[in-house]
CSV table of C-alpha atoms in Angstrom, one decimal:
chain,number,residue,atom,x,y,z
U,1,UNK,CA,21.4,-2.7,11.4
U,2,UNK,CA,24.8,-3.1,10.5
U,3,UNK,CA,27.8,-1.1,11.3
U,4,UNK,CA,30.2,-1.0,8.2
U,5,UNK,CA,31.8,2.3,8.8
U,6,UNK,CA,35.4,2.8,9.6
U,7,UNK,CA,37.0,5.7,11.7
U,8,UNK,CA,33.9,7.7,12.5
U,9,UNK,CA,34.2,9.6,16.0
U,10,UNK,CA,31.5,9.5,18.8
U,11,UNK,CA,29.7,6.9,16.7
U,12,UNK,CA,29.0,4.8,19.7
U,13,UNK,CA,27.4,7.7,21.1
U,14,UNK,CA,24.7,7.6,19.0
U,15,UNK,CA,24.7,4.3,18.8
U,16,UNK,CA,21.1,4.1,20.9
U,17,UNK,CA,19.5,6.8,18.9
U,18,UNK,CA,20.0,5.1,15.7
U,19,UNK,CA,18.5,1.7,17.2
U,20,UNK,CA,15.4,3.6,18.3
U,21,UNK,CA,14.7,5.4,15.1
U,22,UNK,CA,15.5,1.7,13.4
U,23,UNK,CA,12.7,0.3,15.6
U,24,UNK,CA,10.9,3.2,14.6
U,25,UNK,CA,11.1,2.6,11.0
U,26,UNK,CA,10.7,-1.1,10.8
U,27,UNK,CA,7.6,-1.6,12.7
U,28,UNK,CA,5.8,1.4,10.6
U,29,UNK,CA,7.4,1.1,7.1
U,30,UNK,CA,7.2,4.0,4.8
U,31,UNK,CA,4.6,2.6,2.2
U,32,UNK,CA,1.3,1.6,4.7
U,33,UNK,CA,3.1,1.7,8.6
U,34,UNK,CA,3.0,-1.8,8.6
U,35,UNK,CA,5.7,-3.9,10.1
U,36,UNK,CA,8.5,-4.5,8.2
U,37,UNK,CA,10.5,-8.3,7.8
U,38,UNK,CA,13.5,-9.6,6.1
U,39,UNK,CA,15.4,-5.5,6.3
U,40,UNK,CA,19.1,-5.1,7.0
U,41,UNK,CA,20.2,-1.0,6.7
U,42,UNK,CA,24.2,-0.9,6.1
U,43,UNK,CA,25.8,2.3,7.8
U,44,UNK,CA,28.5,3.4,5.9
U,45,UNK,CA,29.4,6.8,6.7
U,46,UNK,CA,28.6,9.2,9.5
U,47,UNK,CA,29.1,13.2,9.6
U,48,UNK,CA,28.6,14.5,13.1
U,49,UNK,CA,28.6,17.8,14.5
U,50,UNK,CA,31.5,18.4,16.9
U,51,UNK,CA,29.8,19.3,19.6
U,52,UNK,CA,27.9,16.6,22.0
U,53,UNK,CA,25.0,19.1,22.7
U,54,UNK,CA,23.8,18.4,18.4
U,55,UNK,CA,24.2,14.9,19.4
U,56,UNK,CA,21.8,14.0,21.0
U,57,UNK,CA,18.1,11.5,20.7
U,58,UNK,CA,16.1,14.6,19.8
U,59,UNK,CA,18.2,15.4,16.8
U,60,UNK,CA,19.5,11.8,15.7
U,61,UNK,CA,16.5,9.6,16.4
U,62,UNK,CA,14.4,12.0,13.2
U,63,UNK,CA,18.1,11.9,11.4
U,64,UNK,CA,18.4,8.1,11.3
U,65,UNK,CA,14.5,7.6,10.3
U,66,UNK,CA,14.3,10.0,7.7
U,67,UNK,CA,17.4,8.4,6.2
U,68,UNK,CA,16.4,4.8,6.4
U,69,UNK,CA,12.9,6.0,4.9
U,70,UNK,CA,15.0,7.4,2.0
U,71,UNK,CA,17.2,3.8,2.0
U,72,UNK,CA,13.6,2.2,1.6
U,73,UNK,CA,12.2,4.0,-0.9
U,74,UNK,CA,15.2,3.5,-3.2
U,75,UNK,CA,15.7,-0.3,-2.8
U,76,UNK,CA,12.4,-1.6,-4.6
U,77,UNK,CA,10.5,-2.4,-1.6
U,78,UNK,CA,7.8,-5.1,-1.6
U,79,UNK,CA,4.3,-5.6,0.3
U,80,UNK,CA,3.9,-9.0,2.3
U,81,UNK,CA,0.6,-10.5,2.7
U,82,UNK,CA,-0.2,-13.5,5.3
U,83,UNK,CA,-1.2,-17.0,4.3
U,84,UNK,CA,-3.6,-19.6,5.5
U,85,UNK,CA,-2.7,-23.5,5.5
U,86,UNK,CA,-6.7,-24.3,4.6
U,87,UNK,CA,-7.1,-28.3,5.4
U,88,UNK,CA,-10.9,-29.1,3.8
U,89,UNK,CA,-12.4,-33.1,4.3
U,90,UNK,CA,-14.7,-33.4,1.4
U,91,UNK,CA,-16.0,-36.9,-0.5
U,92,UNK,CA,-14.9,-37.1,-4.1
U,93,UNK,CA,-17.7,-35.7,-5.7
U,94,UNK,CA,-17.4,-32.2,-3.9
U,95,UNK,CA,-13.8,-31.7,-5.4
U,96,UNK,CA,-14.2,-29.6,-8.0
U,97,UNK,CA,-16.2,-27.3,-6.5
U,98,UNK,CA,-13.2,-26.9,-4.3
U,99,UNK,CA,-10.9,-26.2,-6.9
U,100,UNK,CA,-13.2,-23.4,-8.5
U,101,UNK,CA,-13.6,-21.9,-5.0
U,102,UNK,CA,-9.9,-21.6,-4.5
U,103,UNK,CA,-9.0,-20.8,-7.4
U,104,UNK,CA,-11.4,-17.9,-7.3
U,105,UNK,CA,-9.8,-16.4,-4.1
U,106,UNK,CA,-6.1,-16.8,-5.2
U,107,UNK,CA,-5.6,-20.0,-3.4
U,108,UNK,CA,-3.5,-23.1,-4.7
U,109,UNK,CA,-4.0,-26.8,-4.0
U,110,UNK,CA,-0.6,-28.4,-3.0
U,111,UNK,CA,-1.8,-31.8,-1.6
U,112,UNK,CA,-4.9,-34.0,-2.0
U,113,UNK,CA,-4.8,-37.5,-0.3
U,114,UNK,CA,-7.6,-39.9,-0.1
U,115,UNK,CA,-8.5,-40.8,3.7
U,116,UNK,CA,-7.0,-44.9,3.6
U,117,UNK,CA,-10.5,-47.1,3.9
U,118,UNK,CA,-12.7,-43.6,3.5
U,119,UNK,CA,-14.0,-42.0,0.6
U,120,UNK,CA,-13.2,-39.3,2.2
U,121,UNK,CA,-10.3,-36.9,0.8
U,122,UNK,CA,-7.9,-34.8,2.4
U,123,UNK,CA,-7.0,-31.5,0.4
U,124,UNK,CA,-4.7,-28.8,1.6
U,125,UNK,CA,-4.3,-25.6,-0.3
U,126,UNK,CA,-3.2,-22.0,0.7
U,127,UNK,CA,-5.3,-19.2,0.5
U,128,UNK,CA,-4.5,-15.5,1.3
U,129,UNK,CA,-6.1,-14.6,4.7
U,130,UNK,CA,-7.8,-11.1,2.8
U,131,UNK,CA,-9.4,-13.7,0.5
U,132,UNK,CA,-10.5,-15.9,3.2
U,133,UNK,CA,-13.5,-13.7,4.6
U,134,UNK,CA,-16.9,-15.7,3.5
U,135,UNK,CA,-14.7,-18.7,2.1
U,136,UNK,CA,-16.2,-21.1,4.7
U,137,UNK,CA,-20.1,-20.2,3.4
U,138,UNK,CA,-18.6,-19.9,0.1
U,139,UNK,CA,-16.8,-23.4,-0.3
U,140,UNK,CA,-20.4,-24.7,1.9
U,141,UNK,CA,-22.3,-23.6,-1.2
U,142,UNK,CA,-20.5,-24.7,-4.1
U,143,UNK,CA,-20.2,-28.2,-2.0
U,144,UNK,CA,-23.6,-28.1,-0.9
U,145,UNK,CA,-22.5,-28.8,2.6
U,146,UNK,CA,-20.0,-31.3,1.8
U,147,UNK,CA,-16.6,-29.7,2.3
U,148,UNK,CA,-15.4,-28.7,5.7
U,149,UNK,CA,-12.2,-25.8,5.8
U,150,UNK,CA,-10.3,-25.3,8.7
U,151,UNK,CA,-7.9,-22.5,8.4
U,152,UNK,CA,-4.1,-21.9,10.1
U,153,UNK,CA,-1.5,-19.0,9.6
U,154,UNK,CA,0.8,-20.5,8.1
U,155,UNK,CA,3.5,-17.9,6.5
U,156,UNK,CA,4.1,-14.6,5.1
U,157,UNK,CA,4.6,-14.4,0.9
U,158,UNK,CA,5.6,-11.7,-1.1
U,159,UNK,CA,2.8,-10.0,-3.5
U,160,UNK,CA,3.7,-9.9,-6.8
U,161,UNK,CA,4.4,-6.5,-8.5
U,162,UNK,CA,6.2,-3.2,-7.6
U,163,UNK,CA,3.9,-1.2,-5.0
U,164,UNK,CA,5.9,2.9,-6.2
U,165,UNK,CA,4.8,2.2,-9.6
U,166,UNK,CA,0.9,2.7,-11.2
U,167,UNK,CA,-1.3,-0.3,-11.1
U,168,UNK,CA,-4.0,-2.7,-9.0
U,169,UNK,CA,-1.0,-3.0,-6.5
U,170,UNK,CA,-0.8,0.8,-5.5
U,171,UNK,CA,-4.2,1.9,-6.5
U,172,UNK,CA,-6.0,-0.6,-5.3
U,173,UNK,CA,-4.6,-2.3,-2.5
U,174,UNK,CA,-2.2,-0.1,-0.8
U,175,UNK,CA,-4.3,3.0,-1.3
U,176,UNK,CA,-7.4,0.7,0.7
U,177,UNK,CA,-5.2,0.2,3.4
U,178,UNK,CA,-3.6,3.9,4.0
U,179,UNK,CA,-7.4,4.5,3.7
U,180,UNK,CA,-8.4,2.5,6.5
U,181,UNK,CA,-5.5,3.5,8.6
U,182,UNK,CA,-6.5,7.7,8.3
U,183,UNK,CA,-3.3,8.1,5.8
U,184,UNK,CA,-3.3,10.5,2.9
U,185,UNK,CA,-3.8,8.0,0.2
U,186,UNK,CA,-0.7,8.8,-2.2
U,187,UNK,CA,2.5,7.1,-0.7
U,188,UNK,CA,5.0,9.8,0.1
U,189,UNK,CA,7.1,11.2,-2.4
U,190,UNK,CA,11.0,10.4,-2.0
U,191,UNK,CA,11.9,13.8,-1.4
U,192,UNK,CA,10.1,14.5,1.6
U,193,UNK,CA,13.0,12.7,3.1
U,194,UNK,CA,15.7,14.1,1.4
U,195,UNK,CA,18.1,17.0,4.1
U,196,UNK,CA,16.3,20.4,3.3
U,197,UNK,CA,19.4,21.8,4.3
């Protein structure tokens, strides 16, 4: 939250209400409440009533929400989705099978070392922790037994494509988890934030 505004009255007044309704905001974002990362919201002007009474959290705490909702809506947001570092020991002969198991769960190799004096090999990939449920029996299978995952977080990465407009993105994914949360299904519509007044 940054303060770029210059010679608005009482603004540190409401300088706790707008905090609140920023922590409000950024740990249940607008397109599936989730937490929100990487967000800075630039104040720049403020329009206050005169009177401290209409000043206060009950009126600006909704104020400052519905406007940083509106902020988000318009700045072509993007979903997040968590990572796992996946470290699998496997001989040389199970590799491939490896490769066709990640490859089938959106996962990507970046490093495969052999084991010095082993024929064992060392390959670490990363794999999208929704893709990761079953991998384990999965990978087991096309291995026969011979590859063994262990999975880490390791970091957040941006899904690719625009989650306002029509496609596998919205329908599919974001819909699945409004869904599962109780949420009506379609994301809300920009003016459902917009002053009625």
């Amino acid at each position: 939250m940054v303060d770029a505004t210059k010679a608005v009255q009482y603004l540190s007044e409401i300088k706790d209400s707008v905090v609140a309704g920023f922590n409000w905001v950024t740990k249940e974002g607008v397109i599936c409440e989730e937490n929100m990362r990487g967000i800075c919201f630039q104040i720049l002007d403020v329009t206050m009533h005169a009177d401290a009474i209409h000043r206060g959290g009950g009126q600006i705490i909704p104020t400052a929400r519905r406007v940083m909702y509106a902020a988000e809506m318009i700045s072509s947001p993007k979903l997040m989705e968590p990572m796992f570092l996946v470290e699998i020991q496997c001989p040389e002969s199970a590799l491939g099978g490896i490769y066709s198991c990640l490859n089938r769960r959106r996962g990507h190799v970046f490093e495969e070392n052999q084991r010095p004096g082993t024929p064992l090999y060392n390959v670490k990939a990363y794999l999208p922790v929704a893709e990761s449920f079953g991998f384990d029996s999965d990978l087991r299978a096309q291995t026969a037994g011979q590859a063994f995952p262990q999975c880490v977080f390791d970091h957040w990465q941006l899904v690719l494509g625009d989650p306002l407009s029509e496609g596998k993105l919205r329908d599919d994914v974001i819909a699945g988890i409004r869904k599962r949360k109780g949420l009506s299904i379609e994301i809300p519509p920009l003016d459902r934030y917009k002053d009625k007044l």
